[in-house]
PDB file of C-alpha atoms in Angstrom:
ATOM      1  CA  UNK V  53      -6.435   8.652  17.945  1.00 96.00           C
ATOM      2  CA  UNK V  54      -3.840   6.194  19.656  1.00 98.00           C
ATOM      3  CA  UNK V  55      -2.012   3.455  17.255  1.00 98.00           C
ATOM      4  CA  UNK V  56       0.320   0.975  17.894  1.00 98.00           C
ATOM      5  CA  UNK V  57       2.252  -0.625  15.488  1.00 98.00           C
ATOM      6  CA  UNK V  58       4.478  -3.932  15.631  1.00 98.00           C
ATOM      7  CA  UNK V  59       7.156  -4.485  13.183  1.00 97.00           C
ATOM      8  CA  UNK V  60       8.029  -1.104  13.079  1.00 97.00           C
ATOM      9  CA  UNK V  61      11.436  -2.082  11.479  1.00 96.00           C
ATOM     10  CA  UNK V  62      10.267  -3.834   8.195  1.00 96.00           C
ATOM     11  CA  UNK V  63       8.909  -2.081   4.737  1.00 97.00           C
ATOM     12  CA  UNK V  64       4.767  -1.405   6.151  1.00 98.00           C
ATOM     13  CA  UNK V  65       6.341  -0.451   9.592  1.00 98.00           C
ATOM     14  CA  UNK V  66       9.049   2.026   8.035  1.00 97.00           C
ATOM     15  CA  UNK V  67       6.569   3.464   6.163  1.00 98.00           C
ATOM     16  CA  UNK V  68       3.641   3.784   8.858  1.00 98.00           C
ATOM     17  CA  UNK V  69       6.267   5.752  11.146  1.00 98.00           C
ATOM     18  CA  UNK V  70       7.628   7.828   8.754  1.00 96.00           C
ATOM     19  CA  UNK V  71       3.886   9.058   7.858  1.00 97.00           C
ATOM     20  CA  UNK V  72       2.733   9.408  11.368  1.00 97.00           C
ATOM     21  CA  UNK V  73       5.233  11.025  12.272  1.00 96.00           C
ATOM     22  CA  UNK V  74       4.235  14.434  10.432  1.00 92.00           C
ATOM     23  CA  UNK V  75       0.654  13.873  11.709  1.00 94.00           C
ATOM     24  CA  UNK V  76      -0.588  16.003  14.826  1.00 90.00           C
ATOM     25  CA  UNK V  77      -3.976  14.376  15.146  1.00 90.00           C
ATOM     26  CA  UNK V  78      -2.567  10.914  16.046  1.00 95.00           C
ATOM     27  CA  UNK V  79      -0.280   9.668  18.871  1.00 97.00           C
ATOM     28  CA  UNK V  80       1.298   6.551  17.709  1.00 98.00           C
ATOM     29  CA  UNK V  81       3.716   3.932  19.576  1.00 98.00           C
ATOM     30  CA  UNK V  82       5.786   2.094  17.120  1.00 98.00           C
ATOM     31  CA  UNK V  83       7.593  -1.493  18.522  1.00 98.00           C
ATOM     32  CA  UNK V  84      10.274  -3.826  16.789  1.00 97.00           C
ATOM     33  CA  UNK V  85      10.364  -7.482  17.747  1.00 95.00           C
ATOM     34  CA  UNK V  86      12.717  -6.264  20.177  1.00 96.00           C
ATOM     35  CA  UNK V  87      10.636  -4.054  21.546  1.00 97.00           C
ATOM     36  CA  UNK V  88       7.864  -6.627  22.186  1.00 98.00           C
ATOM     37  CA  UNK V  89       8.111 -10.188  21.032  1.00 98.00           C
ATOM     38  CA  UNK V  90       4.418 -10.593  19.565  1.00 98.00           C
ATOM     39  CA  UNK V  91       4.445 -13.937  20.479  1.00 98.00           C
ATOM     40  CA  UNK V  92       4.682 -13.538  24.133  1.00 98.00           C
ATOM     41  CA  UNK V  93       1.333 -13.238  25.147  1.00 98.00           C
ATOM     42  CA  UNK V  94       1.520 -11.776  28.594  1.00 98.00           C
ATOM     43  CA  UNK V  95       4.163  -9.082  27.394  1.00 98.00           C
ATOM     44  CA  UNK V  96       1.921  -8.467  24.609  1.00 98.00           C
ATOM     45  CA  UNK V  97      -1.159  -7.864  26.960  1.00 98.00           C
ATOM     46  CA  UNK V  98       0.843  -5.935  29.214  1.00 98.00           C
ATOM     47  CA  UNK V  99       1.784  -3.576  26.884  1.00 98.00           C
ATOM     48  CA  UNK V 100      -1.056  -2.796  25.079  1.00 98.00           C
ATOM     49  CA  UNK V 101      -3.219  -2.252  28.469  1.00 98.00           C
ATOM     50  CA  UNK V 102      -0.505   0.381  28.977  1.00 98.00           C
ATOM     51  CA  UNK V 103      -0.932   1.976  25.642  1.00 98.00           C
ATOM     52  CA  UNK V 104      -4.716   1.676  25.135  1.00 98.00           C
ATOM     53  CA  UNK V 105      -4.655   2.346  21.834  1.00 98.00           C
ATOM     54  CA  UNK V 106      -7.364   2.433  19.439  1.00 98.00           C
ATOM     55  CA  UNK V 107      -6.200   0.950  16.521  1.00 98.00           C
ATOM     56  CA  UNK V 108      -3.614  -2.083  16.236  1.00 98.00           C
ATOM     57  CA  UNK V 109      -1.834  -2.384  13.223  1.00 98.00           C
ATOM     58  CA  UNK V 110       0.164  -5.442  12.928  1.00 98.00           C
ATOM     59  CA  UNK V 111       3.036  -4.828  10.673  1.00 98.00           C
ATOM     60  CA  UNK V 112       5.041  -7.982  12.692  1.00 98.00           C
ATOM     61  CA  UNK V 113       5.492 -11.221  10.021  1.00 98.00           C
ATOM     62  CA  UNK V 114       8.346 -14.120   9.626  1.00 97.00           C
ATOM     63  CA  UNK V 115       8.216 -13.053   6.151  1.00 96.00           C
ATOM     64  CA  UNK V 116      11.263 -15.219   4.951  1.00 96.00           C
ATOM     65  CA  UNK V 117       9.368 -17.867   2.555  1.00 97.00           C
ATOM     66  CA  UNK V 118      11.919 -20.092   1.943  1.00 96.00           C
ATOM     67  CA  UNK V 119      13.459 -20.374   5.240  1.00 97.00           C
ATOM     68  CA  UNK V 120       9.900 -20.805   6.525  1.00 98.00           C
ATOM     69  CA  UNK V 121      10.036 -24.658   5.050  1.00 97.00           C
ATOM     70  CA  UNK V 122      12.462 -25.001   7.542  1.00 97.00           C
ATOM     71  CA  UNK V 123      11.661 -23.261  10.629  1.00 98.00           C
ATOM     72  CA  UNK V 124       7.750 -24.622  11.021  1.00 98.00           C
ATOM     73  CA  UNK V 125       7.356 -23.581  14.306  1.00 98.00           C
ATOM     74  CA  UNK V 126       8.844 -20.367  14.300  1.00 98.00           C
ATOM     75  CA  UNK V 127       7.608 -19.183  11.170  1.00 98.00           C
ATOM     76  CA  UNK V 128       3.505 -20.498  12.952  1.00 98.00           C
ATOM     77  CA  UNK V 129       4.489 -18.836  16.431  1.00 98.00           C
ATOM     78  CA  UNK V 130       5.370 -15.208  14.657  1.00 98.00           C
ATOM     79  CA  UNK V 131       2.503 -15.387  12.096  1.00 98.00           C
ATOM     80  CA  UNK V 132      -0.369 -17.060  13.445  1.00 98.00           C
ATOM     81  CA  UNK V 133       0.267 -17.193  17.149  1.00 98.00           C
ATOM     82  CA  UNK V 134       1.727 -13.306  17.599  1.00 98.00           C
ATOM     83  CA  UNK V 135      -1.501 -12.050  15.664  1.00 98.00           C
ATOM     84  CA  UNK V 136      -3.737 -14.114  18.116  1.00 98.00           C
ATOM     85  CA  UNK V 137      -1.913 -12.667  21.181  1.00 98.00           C
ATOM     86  CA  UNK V 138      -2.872  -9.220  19.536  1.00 98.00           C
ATOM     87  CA  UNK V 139      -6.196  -9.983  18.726  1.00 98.00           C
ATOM     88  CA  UNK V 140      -6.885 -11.200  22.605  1.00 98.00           C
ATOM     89  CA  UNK V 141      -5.324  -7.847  23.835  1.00 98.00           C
ATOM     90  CA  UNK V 142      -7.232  -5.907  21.681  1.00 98.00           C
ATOM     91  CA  UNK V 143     -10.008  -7.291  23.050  1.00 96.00           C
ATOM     92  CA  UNK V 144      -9.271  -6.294  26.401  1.00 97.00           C
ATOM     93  CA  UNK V 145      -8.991  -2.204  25.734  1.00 97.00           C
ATOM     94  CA  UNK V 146     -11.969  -2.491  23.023  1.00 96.00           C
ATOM     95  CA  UNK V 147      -9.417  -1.606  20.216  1.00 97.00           C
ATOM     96  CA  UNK V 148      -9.687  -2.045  16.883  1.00 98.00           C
ATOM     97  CA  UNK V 149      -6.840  -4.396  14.728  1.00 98.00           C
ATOM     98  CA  UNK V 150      -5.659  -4.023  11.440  1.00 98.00           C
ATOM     99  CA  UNK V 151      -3.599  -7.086  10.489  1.00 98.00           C
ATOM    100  CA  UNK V 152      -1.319  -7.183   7.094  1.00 98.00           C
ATOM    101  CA  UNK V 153      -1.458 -10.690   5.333  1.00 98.00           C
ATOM    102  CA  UNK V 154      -0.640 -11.948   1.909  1.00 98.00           C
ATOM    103  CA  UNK V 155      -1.555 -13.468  -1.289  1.00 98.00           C
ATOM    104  CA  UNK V 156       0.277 -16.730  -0.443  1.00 98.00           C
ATOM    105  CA  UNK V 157      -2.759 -17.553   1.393  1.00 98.00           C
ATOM    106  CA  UNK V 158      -3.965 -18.555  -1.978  1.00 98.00           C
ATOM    107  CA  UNK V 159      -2.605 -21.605  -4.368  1.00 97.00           C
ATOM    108  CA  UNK V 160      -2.611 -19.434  -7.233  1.00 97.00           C
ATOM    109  CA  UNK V 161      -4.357 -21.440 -10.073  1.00 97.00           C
ATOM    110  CA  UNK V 162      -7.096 -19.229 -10.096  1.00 97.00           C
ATOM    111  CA  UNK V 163      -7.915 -17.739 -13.826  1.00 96.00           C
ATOM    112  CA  UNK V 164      -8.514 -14.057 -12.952  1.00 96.00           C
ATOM    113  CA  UNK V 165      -8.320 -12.157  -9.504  1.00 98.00           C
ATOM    114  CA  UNK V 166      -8.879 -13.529  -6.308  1.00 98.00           C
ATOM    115  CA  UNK V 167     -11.609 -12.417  -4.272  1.00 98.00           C
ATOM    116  CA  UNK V 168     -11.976 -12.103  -0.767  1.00 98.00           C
ATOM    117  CA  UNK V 169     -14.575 -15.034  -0.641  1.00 97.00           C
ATOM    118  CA  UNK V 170     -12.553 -17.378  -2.883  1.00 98.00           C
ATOM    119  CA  UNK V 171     -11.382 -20.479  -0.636  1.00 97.00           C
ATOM    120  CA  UNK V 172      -7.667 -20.290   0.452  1.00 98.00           C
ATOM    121  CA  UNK V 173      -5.177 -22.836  -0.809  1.00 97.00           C
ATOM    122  CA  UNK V 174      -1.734 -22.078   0.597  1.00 97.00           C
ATOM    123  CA  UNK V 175       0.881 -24.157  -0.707  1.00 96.00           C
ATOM    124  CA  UNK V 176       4.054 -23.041   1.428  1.00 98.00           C
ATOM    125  CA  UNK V 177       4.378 -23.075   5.318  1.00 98.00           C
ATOM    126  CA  UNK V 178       4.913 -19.418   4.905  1.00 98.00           C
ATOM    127  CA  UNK V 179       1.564 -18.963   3.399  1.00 98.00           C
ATOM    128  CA  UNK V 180      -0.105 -21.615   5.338  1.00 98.00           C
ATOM    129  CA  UNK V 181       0.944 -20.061   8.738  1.00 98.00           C
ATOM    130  CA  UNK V 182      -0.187 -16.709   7.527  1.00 98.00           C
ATOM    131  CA  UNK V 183      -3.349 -17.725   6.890  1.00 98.00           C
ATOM    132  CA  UNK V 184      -3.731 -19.287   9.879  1.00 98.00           C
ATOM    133  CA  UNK V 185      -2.862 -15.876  11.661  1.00 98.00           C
ATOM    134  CA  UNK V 186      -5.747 -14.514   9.313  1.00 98.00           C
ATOM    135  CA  UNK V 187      -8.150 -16.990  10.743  1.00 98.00           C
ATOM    136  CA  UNK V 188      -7.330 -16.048  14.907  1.00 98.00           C
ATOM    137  CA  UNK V 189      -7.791 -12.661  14.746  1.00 98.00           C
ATOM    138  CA  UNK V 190     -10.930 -12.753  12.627  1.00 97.00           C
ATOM    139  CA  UNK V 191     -12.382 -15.859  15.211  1.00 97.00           C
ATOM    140  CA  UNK V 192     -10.971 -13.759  18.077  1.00 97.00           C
ATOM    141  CA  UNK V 193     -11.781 -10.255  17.294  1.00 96.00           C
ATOM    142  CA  UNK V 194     -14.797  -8.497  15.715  1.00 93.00           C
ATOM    143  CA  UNK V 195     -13.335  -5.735  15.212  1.00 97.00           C
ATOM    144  CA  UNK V 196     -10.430  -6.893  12.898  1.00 98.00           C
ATOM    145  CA  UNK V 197      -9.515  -5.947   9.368  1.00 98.00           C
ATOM    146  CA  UNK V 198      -7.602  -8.477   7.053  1.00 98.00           C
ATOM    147  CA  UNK V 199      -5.798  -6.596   4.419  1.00 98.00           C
ATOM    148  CA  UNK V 200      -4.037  -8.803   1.900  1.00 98.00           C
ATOM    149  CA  UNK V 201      -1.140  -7.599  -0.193  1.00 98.00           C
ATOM    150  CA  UNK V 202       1.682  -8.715  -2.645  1.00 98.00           C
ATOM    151  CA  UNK V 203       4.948  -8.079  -3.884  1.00 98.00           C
ATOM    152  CA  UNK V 204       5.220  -5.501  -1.198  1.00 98.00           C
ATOM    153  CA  UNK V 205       8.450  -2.954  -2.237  1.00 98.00           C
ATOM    154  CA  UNK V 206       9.936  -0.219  -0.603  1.00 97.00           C
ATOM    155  CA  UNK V 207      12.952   1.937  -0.074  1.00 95.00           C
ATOM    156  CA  UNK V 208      13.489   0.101   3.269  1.00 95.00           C
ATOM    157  CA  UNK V 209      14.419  -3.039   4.146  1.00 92.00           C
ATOM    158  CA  UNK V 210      15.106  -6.144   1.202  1.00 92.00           C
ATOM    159  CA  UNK V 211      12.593  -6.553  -1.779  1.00 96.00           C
ATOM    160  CA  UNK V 212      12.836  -7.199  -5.196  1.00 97.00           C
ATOM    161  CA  UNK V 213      13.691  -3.611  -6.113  1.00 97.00           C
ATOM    162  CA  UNK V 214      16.682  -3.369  -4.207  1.00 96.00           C
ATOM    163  CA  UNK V 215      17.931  -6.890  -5.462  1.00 96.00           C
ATOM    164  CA  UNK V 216      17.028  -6.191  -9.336  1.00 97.00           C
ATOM    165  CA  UNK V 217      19.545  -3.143  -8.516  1.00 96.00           C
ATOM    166  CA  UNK V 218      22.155  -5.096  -6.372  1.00 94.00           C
ATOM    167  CA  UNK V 219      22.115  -7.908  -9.225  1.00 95.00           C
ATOM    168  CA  UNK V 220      22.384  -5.030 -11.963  1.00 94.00           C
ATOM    169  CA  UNK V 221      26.072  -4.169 -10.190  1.00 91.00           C
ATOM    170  CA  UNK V 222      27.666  -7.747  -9.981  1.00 91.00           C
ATOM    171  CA  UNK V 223      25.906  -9.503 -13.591  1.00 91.00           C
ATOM    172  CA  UNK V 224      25.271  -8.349 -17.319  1.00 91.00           C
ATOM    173  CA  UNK V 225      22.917 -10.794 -17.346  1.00 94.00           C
ATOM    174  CA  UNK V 226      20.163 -11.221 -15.244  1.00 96.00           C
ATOM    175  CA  UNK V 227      17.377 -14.443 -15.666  1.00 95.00           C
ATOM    176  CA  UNK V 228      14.138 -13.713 -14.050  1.00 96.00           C
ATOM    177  CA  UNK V 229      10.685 -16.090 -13.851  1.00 96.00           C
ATOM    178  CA  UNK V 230       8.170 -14.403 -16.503  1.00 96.00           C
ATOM    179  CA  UNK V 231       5.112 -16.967 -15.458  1.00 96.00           C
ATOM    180  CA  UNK V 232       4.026 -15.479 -12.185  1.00 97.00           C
ATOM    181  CA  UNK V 233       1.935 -12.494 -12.110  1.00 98.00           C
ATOM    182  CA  UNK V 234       0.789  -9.911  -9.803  1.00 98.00           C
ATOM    183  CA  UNK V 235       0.435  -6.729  -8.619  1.00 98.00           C
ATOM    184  CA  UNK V 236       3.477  -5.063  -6.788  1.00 98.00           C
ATOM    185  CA  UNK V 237       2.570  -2.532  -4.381  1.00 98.00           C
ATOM    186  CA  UNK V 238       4.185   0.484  -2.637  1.00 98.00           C
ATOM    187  CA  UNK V 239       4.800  -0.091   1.076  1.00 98.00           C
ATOM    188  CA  UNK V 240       4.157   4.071   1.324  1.00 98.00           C
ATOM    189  CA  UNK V 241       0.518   3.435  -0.355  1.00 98.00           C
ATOM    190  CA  UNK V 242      -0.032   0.717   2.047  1.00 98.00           C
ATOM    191  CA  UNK V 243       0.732   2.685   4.459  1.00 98.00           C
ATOM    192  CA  UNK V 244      -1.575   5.426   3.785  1.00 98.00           C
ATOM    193  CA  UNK V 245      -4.742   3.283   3.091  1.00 98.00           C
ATOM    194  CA  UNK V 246      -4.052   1.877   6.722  1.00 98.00           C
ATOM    195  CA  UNK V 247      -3.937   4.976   8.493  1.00 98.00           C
ATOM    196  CA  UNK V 248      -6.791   6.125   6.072  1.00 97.00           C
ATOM    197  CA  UNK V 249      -8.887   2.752   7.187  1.00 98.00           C
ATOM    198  CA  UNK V 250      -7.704   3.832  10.773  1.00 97.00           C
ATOM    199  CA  UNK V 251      -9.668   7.119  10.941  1.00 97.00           C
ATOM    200  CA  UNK V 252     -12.588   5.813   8.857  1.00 97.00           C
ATOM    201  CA  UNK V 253     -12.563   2.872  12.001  1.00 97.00           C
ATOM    202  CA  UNK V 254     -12.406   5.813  14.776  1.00 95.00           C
ATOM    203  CA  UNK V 255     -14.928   7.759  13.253  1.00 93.00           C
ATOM    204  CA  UNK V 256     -17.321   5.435  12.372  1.00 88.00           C
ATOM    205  CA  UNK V 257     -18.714   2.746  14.501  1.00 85.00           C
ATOM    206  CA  UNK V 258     -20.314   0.650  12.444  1.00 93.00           C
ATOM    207  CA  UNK V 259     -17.239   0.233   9.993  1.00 97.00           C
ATOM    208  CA  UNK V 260     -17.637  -2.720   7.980  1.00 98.00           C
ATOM    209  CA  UNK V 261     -14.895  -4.937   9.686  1.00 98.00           C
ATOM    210  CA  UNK V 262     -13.679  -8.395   7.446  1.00 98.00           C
ATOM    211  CA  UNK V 263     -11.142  -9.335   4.605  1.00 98.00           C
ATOM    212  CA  UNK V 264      -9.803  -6.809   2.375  1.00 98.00           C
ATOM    213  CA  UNK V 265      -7.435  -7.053  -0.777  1.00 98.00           C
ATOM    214  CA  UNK V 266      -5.250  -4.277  -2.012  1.00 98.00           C
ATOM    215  CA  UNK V 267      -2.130  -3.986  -3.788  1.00 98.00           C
ATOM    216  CA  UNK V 268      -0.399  -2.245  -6.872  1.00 97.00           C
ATOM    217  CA  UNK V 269      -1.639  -2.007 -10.416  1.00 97.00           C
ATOM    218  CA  UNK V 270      -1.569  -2.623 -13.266  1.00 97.00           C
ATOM    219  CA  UNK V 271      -0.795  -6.203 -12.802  1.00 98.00           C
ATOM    220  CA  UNK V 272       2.607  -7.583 -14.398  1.00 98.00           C
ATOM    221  CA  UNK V 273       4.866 -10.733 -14.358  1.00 98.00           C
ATOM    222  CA  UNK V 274       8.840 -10.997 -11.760  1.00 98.00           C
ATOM    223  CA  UNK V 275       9.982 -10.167 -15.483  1.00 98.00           C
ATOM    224  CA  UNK V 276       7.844  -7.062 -16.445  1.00 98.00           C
ATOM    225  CA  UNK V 277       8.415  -5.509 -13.397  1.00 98.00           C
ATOM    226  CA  UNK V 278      12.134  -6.218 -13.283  1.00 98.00           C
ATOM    227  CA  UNK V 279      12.211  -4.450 -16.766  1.00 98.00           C
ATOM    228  CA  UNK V 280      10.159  -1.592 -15.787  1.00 98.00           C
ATOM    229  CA  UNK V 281      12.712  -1.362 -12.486  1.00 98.00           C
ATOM    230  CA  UNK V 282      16.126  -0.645 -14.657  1.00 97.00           C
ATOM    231  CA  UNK V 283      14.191   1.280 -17.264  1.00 96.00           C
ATOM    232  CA  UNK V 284      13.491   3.785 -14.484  1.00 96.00           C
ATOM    233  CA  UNK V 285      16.621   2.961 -13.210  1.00 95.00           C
ATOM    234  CA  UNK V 286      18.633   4.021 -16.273  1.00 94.00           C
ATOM    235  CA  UNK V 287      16.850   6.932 -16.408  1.00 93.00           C
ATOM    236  CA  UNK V 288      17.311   8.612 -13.526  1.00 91.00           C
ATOM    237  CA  UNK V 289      21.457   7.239 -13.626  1.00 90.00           C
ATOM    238  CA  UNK V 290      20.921   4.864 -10.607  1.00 92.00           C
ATOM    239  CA  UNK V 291      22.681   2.263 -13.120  1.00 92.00           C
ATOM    240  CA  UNK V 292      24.566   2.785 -15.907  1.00 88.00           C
ATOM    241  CA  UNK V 293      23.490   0.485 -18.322  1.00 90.00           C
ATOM    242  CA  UNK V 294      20.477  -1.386 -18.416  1.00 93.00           C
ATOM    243  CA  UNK V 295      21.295  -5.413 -17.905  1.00 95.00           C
ATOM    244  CA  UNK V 296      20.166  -8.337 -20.048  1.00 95.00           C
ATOM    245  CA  UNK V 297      17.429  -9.630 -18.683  1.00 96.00           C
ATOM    246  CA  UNK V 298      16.120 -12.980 -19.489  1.00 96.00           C
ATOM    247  CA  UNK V 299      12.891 -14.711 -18.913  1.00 96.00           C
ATOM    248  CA  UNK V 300      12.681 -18.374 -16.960  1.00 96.00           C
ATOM    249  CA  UNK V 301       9.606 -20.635 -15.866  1.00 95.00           C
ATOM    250  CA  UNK V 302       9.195 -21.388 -12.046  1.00 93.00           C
ATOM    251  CA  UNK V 303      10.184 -24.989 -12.554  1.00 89.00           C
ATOM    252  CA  UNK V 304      13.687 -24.307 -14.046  1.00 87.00           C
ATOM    253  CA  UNK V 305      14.175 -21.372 -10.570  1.00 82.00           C
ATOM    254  CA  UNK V 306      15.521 -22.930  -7.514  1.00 81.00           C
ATOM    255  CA  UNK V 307      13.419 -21.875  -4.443  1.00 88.00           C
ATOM    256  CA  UNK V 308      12.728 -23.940  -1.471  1.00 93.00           C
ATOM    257  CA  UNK V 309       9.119 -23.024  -1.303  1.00 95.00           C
ATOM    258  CA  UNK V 310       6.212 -23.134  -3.801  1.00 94.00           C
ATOM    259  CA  UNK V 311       4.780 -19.933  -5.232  1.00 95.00           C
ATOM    260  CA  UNK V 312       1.547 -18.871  -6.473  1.00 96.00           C
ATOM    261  CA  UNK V 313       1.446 -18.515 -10.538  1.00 97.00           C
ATOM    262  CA  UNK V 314      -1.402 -15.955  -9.967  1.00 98.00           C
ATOM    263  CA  UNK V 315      -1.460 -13.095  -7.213  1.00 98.00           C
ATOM    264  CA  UNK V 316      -3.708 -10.896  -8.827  1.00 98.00           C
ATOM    265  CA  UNK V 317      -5.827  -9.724  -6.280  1.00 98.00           C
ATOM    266  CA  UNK V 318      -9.554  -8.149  -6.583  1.00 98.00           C
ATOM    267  CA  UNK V 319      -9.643  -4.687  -5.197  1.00 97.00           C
ATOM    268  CA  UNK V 320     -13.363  -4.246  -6.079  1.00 98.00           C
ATOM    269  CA  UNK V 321     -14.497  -4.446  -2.505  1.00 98.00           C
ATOM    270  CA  UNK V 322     -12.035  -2.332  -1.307  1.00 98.00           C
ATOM    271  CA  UNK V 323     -12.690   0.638  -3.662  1.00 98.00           C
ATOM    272  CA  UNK V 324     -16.263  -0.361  -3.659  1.00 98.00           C
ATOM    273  CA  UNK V 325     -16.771  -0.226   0.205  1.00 97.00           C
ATOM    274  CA  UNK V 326     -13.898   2.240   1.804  1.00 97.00           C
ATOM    275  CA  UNK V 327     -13.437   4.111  -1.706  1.00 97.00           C
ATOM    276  CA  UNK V 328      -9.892   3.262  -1.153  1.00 97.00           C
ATOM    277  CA  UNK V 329      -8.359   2.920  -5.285  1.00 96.00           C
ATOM    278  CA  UNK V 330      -5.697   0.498  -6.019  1.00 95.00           C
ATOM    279  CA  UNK V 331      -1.735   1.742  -5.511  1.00 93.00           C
ATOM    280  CA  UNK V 332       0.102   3.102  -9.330  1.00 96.00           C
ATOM    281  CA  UNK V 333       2.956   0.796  -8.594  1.00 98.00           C
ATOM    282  CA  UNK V 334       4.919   2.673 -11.195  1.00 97.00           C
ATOM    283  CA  UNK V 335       4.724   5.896  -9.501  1.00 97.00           C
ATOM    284  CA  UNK V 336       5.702   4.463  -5.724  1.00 97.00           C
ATOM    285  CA  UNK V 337       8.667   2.586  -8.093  1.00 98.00           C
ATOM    286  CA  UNK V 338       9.756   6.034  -8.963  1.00 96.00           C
ATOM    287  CA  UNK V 339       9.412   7.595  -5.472  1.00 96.00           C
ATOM    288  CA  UNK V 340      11.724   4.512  -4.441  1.00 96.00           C
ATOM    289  CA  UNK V 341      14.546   4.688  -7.300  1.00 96.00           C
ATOM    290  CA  UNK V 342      14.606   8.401  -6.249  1.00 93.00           C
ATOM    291  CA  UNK V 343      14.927   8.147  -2.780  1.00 90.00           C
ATOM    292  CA  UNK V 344      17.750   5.197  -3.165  1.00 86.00           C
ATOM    293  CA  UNK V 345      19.650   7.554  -5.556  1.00 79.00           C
ATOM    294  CA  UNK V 346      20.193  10.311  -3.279  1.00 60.00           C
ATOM    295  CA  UNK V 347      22.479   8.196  -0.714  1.00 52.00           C
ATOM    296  CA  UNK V 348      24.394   7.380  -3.927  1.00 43.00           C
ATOM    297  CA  UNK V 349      25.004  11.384  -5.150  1.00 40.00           C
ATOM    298  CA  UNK V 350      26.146  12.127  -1.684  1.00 36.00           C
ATOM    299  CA  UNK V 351      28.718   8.850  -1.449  1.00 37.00           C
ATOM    300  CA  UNK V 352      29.966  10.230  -4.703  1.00 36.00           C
ATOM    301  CA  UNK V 353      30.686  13.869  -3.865  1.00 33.00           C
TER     302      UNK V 353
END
């Protein structure tokens, strides 16, 4: 099995490299934005008629929400016009693409989970322009998969993780919104269910293409997770002493762009269809906290 991946550089990308990487059965090309801009469609098509891979996975997002209200166009040409330029390639070698979107697609006033048929409301350019990269590949490819996540978190790149800790180092006191809720979910698990979805794609060819959700559980608020973070934190000595944190509503945080209250996504069809279970956030959080800590013993010695 041949798979290429764009936005090799960011937390799904990291993640889907450093898996493949100790797998024999599949030859995989990973690209950066350097690599190939996604939203130059010829270099795209060029590039993927050389590869002729079987499955697409498109890792590749402006993923920078508040900037986003900003820069319109560039935040529409990277997330809705780069996944179209896939979805037309794919096409043209009769692969398969696997596209990573997000719970922003939704407006988040939902009471309960969101399901995959539930109308999408996105109230922030970054969420609108994602959905409208969800909506070209699934009008210009039959063979696409849609896999929303959340509160993706990782030991690479920026997330919350990594800021909870940074913030823990400069402040005693940290304030963090309690009134938003969702499930945070390990860019490694991700990672896995993709290639997993991969090889149920390439063996089976009447896979049941469409909209997925999956992300961590259980499901928790910027606040409960942030606690959970330096708990595990203190634990394993990664911080010294576990800040004050302090709970806020959305409307007293400064942010640029509007956020969904509710994220909680439905993983029913998910585990239902592809018998793929929802991520144990709190295990990947470990995996991460330990993995950060070991650059940290060998500064010190």
């Amino acid at each position: 099995m041949k798979i290429l991946i764009t936005g090799c550089n960011g937390q799904v990308g990291n993640s889907l490299v450093k898996l493949l990487s100790s797998m024999l059965t599949v030859e995989f090309l990973a690209v950066d934005h350097k690599q190939l801009d996604i939203t130059d469609g010829p270099a795209v098509i060029k590039l993927v008629n050389e590869f002729k891979p079987d499955v697409i996975v498109n890792a590749a997002a402006y993923t920078s929400v508040d900037k986003a209200e900003q820069e319109i166009e560039l935040s529409y040409a990277i997330n809705r016009d780069g996944p179209l330029f896939l979805a037309q390639a794919s096409n043209m070698v009769c692969a398969s693409l696997i596209h990573i979107s997000t719970d922003y697609v939704f407006d988040g006033n939902k009471n309960g989970e969101y399901e995959e048929l539930d109308v999408p409301r996105a109230r922030s350019v970054y969420g609108a322009s994602k959905l409208a990269g969800e909506e070209a590949v699934i009008k210009e490819c039959n063979r696409a998969v849609v896999i929303r996540t959340s509160w993706v978190f990782s030991e690479f790149g920026n997330n919350f993780v990594k800021t909870m800790l940074a913030l823990s180092k400069r402040q005693n006191s940290i304030m963090v919104v309690d009134d938003q809720i969702g499930g945070p979910t390990y860019a490694g698990d991700l990672a896995n269910e993709i290639v997993k979805i991969s090889e149920l794609i390439y063996l089976n060819k009447n896979f049941p293409f469409g909209i997925y959700h999956y992300s961590g559980f259980p499901y928790v608020t910027w606040y409960e997770f942030a606690d959970t973070i330096f708990d595990i934190a203190a634990v394993y000595q990664i911080i010294q002493e576990k800040p004050s944190l302090n709970p806020i509503k959305t409307n007293l945080y400064p942010a640029v762009a509007k956020r969904p209250k509710n994220s909680c996504l439905s993983m029913d069809k998910i585990e239902n269809t592809l018998s793929i279970r929802p991520s144990n956030w709190k295990v990947g959080l470990e995996r991460v906290l330990l993995n950060l800590r070991v650059p940290n013993e060998s500064n010190r010695n």
